[in-house]
PDB file of C-alpha atoms and ligand atoms in Angstrom:
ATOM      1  CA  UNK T 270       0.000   0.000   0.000  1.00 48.00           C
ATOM      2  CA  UNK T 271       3.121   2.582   0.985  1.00 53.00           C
ATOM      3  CA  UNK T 272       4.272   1.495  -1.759  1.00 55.00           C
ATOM      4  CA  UNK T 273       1.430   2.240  -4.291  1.00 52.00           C
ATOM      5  CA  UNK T 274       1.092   5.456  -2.771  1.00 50.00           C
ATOM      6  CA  UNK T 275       4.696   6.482  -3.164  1.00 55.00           C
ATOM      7  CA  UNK T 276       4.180   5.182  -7.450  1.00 51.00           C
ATOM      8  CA  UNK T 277       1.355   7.160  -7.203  1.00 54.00           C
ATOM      9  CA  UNK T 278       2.852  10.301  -6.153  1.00 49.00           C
ATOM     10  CA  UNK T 279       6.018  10.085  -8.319  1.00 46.00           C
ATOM     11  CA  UNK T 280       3.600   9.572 -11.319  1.00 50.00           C
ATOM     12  CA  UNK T 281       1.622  12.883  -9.900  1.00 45.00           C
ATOM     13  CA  UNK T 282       4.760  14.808 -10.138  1.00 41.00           C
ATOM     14  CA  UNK T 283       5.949  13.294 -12.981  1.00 44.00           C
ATOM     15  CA  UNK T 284       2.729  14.699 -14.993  1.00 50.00           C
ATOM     16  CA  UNK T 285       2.950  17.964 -13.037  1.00 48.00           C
ATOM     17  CA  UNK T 286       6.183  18.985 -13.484  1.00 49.00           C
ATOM     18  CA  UNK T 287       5.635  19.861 -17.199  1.00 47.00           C
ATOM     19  CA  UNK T 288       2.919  22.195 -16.238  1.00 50.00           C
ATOM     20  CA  UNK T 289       4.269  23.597 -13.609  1.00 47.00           C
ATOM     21  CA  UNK T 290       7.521  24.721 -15.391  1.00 49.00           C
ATOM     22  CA  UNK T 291       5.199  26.081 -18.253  1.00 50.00           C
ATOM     23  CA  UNK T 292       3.584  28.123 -15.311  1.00 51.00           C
ATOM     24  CA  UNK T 293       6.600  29.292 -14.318  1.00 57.00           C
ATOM     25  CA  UNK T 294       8.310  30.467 -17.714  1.00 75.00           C
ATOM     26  CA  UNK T 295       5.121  31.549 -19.231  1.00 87.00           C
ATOM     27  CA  UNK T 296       5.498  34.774 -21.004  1.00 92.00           C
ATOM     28  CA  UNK T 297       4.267  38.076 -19.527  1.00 97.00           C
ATOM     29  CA  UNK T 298       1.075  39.619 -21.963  1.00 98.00           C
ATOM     30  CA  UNK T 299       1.989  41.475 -24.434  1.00 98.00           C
ATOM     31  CA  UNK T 300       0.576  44.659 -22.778  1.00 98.00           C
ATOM     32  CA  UNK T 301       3.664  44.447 -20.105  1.00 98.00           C
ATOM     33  CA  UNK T 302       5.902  43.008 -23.148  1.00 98.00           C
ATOM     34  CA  UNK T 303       5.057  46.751 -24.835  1.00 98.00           C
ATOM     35  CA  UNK T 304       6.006  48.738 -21.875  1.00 98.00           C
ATOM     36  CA  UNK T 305       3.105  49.005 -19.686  1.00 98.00           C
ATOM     37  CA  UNK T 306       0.494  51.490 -20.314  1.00 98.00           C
ATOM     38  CA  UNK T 307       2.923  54.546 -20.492  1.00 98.00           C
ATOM     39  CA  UNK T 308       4.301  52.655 -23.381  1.00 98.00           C
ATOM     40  CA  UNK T 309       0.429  52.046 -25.087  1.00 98.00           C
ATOM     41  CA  UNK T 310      -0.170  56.054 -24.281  1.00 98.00           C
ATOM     42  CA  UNK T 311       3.216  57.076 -26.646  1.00 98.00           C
ATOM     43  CA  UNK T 312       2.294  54.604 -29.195  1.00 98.00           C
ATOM     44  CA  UNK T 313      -1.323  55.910 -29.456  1.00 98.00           C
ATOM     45  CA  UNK T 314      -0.543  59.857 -29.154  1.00 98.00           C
ATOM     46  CA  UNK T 315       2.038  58.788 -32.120  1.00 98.00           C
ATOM     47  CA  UNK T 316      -0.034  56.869 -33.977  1.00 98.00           C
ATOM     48  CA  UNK T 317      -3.494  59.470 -33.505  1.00 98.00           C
ATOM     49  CA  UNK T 318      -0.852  62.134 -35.097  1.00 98.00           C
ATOM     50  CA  UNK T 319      -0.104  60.171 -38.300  1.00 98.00           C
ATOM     51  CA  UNK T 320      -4.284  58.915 -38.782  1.00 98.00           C
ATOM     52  CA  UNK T 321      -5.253  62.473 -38.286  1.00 97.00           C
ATOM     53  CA  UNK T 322      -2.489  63.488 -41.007  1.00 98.00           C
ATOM     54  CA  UNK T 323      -3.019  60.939 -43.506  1.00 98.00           C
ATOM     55  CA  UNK T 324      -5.175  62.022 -46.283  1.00 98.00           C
ATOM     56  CA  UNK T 325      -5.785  58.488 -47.381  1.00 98.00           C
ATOM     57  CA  UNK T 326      -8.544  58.128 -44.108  1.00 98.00           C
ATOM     58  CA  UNK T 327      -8.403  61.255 -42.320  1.00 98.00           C
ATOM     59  CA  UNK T 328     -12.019  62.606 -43.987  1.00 98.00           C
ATOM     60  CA  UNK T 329     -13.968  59.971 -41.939  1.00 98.00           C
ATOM     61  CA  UNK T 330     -12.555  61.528 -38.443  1.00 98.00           C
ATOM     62  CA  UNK T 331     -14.173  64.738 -39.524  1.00 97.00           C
ATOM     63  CA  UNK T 332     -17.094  64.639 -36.738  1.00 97.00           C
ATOM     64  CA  UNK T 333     -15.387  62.959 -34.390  1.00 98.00           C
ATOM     65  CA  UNK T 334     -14.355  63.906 -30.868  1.00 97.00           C
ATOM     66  CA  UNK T 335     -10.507  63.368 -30.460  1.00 96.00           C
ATOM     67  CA  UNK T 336     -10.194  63.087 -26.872  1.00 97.00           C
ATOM     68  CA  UNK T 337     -12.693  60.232 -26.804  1.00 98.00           C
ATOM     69  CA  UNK T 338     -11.203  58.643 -29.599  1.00 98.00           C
ATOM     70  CA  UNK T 339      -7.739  59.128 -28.255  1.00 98.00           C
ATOM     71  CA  UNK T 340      -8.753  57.921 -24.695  1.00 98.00           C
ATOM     72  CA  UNK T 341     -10.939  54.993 -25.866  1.00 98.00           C
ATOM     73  CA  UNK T 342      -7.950  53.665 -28.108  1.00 98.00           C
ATOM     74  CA  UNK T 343      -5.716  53.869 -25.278  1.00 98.00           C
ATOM     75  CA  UNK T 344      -7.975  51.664 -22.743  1.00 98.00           C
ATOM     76  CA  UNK T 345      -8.853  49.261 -25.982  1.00 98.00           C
ATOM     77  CA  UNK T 346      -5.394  48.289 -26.992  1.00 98.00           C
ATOM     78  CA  UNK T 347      -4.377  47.927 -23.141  1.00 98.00           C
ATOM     79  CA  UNK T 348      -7.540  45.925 -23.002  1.00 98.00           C
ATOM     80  CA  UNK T 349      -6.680  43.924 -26.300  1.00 98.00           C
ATOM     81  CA  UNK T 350      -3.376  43.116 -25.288  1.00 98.00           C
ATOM     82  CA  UNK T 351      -4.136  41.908 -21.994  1.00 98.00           C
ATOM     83  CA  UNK T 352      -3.346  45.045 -20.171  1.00 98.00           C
ATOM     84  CA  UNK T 353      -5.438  45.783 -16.649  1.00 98.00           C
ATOM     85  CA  UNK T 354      -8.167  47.954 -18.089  1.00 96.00           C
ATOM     86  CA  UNK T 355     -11.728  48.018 -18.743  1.00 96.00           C
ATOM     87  CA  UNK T 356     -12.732  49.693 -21.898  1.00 98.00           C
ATOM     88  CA  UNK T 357     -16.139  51.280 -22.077  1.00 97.00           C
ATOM     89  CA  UNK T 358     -16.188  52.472 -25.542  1.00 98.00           C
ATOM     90  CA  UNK T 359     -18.455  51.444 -28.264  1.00 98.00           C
ATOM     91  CA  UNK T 360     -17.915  48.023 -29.848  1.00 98.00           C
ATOM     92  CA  UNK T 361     -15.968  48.093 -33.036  1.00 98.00           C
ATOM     93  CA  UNK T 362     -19.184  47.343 -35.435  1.00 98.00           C
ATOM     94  CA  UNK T 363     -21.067  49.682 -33.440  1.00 98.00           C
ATOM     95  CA  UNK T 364     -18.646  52.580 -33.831  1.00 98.00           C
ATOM     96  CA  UNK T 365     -17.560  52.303 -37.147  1.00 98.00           C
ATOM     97  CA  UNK T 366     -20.823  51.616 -38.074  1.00 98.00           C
ATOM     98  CA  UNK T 367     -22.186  53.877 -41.093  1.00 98.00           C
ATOM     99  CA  UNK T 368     -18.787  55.045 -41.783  1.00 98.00           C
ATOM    100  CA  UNK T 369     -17.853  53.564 -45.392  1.00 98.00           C
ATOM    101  CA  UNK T 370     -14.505  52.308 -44.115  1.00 98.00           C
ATOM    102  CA  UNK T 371     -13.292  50.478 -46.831  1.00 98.00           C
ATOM    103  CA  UNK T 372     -10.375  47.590 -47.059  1.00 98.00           C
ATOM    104  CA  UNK T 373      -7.556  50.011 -49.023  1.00 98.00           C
ATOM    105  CA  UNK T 374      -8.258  52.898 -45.904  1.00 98.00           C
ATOM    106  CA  UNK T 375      -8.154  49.873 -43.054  1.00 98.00           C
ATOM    107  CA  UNK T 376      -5.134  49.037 -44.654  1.00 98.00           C
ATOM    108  CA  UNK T 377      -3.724  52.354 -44.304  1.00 98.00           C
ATOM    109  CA  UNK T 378      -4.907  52.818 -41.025  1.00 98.00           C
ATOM    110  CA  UNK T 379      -2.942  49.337 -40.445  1.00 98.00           C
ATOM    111  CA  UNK T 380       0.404  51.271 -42.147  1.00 98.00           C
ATOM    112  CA  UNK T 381       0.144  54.434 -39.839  1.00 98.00           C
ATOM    113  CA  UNK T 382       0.517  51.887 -36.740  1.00 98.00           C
ATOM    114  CA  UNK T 383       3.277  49.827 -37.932  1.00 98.00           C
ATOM    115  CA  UNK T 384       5.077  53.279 -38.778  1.00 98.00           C
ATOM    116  CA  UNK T 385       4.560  54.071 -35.041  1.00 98.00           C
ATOM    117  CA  UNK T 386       5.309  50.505 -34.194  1.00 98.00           C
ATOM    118  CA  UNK T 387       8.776  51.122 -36.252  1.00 98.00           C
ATOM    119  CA  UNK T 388       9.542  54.350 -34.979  1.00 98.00           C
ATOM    120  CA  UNK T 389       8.903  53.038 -30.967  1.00 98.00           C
ATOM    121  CA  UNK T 390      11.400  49.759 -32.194  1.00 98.00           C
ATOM    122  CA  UNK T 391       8.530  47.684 -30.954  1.00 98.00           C
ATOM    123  CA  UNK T 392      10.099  43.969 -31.456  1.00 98.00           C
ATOM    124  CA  UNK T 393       8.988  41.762 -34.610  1.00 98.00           C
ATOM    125  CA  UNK T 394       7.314  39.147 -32.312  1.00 98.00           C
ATOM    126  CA  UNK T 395       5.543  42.012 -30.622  1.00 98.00           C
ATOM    127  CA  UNK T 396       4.611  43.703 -33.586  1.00 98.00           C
ATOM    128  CA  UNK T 397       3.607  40.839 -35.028  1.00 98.00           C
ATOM    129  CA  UNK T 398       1.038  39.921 -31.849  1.00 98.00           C
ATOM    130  CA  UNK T 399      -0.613  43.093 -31.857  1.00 98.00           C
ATOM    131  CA  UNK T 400      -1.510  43.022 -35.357  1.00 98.00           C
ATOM    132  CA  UNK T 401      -2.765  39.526 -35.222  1.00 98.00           C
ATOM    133  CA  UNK T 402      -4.929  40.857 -32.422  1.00 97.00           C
ATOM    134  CA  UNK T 403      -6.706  43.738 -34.538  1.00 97.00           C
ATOM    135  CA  UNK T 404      -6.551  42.200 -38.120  1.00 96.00           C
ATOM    136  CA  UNK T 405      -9.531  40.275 -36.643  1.00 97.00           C
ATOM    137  CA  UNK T 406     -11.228  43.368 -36.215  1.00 98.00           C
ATOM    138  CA  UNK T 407     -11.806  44.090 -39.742  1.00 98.00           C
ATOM    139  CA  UNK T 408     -14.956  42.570 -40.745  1.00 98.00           C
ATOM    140  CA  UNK T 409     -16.346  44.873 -38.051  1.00 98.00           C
ATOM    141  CA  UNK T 410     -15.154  48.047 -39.079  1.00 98.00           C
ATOM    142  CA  UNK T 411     -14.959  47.559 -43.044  1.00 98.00           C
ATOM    143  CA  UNK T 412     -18.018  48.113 -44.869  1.00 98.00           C
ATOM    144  CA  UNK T 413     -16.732  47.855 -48.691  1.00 98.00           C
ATOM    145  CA  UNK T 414     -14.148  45.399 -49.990  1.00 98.00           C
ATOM    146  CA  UNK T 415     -13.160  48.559 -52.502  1.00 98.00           C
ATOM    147  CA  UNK T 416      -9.160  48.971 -52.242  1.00 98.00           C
ATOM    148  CA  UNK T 417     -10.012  52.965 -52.784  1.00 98.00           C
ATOM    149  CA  UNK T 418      -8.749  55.465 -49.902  1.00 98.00           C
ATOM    150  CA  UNK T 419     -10.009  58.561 -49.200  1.00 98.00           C
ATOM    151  CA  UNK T 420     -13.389  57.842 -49.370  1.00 98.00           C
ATOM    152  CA  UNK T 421     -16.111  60.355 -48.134  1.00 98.00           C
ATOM    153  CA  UNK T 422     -17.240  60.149 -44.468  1.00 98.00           C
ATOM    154  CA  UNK T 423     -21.367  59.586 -45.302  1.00 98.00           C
ATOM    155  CA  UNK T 424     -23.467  62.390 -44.298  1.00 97.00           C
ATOM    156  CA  UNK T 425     -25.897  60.005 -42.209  1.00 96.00           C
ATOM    157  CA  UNK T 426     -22.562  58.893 -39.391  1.00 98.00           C
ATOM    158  CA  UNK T 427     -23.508  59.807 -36.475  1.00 96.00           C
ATOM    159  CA  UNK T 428     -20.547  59.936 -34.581  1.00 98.00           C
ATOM    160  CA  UNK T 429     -20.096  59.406 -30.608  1.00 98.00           C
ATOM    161  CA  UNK T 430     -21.012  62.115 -28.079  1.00 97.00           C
ATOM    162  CA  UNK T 431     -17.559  63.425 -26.263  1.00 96.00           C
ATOM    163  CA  UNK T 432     -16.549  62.155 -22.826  1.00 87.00           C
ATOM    164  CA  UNK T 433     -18.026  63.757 -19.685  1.00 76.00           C
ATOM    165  CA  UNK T 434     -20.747  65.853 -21.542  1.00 60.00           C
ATOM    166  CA  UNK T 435     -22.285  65.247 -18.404  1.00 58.00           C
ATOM    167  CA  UNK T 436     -20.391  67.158 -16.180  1.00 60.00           C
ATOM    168  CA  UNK T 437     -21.090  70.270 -18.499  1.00 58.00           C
ATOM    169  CA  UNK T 438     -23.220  72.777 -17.964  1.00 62.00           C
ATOM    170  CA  UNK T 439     -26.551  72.778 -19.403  1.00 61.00           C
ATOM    171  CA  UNK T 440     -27.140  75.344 -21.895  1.00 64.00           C
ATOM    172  CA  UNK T 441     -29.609  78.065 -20.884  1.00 63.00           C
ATOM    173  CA  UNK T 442     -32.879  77.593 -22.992  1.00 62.00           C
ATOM    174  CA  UNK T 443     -33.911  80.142 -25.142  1.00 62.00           C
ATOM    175  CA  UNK T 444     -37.031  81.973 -24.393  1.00 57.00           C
TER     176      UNK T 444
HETATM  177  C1  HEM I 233      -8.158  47.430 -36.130  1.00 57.84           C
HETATM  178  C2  HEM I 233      -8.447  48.648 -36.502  1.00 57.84           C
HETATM  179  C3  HEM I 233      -9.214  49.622 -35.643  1.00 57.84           C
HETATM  180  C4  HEM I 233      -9.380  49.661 -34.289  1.00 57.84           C
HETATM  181  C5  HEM I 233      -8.819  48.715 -33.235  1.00 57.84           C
HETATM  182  C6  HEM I 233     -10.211  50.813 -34.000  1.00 57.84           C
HETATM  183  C7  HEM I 233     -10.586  51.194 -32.727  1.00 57.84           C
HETATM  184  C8  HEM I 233     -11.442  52.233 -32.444  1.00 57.84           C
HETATM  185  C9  HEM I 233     -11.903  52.587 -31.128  1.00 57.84           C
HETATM  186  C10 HEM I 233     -11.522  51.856 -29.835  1.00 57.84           C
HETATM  187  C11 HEM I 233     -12.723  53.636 -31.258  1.00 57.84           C
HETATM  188  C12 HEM I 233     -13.438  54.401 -30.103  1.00 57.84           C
HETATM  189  C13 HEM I 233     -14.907  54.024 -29.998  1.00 57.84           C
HETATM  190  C14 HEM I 233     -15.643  54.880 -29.000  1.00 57.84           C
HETATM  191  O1  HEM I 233     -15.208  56.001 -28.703  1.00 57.84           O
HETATM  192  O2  HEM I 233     -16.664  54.406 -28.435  1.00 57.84           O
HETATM  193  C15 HEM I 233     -12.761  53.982 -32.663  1.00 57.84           C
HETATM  194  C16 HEM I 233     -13.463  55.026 -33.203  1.00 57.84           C
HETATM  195  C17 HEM I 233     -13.286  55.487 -34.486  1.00 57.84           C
HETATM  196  N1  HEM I 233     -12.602  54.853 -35.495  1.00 57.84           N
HETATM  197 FE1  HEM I 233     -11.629  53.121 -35.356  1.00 57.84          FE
HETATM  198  N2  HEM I 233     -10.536  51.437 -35.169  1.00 57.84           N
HETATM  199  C18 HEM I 233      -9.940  50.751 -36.201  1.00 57.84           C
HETATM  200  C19 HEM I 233     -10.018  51.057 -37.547  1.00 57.84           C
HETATM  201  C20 HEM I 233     -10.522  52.219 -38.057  1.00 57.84           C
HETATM  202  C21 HEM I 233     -10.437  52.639 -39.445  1.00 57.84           C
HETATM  203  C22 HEM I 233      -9.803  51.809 -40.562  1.00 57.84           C
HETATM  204  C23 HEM I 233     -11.006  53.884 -39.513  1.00 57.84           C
HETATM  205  C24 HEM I 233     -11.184  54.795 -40.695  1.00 57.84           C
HETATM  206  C25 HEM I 233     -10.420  54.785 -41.772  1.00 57.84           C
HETATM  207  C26 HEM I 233     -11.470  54.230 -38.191  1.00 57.84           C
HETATM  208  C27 HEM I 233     -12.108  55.384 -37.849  1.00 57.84           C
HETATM  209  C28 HEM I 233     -12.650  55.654 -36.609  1.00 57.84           C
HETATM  210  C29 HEM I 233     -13.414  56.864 -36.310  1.00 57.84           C
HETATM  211  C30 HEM I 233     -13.708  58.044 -37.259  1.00 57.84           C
HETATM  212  C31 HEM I 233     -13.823  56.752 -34.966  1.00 57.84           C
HETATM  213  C32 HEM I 233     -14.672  57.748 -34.170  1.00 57.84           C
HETATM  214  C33 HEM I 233     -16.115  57.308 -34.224  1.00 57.84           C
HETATM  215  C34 HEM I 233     -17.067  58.283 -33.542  1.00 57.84           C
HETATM  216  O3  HEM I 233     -16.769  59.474 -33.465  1.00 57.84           O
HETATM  217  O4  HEM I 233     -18.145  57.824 -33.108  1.00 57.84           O
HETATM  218  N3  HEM I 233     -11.152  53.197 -37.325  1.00 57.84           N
HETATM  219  N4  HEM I 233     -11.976  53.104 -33.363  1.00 57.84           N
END
């Protein structure tokens, strides 16, 4: 009986061990892998920059609110890449809903963050993870399979309201 026990419990560590060392060397997420979220903030002020300067997609930011956007993308790709926040925005077919993205400007919007990616020396395997992670993404956001860029922003998108409209002050009604 002692001795079944002790077969036992060599087998049990035996089949353990494996997982336990996996535990033990498994690799942080990529969030912590990028730098934290100080490193996630640079790469999205960088990135906003170029989007908001490329001509090739910037038309369909026209009515948006930057800080949102800004903010929101920050708390998504920390969320995304298994970073500690929550994000609260709009889901990515309900917020790019109506807006005509088509494949050529997602693929330019994909350019613009490997630029950033590039200019941050983010590593190839890193690089590589977070766009593996928001290729996905695409059949929610792109509405036309065209390759065209700079494609108007239709006039019936209704873009987001800006964060903390309701700590403003009501406007004073006419009379
Ligand atoms: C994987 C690619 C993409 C990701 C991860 C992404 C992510 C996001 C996020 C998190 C938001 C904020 C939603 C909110 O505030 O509730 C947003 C909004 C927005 N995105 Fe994207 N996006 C992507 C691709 C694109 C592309 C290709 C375009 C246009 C060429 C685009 C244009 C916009 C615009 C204009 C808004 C603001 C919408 C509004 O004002 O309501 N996005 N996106």
């Amino acid at each position: 009986m002692r001795r079944l026990f002790a077969v036992s419990a060599v087998a049990f560590l035996l089949s353990t061990a494996p997982a336990l060392a996996d535990h033990h060397m498994a690799e942080k997420p990529l969030f912590d892998r990028l730098g934290g979220q100080p490193a996630v903030n640079a790469v999205v002020d960088d990135f906003a920059g170029r989007v908001l300067a490329d001509t090739r997609i910037n038309a369909k930011f026209a009515k948006s609110d930057a800080a949102r956007l800004v903010a929101n993308l920050k708390s998504f790709i920390c969320s995304a890449t298994g970073g500690p926040c929550k994000y609260t925005g709009l889901s990515m077919k309900a917020s790019h809903h109506n807006m005509g993205v088509t494949q050529g400007e997602f693929g330019a919007l994909v350019e613009d963050l490997v630029a950033t990616l590039d200019k941050f020396k983010v590593p190839e395997k890193e690089k590589g993870e977070l766009l593996g992670a928001l290729g996905p993404l695409g059949p929610d956001i792109v509405e036309s399979p065209s390759t065209a860029t700079g494609t108007a922003l239709p006039a019936n998108f209704k873009p987001a309201p800006p964060l903390h409209t309701a700590h403003k002050p009501m406007k004073k009604k006419k009379r």
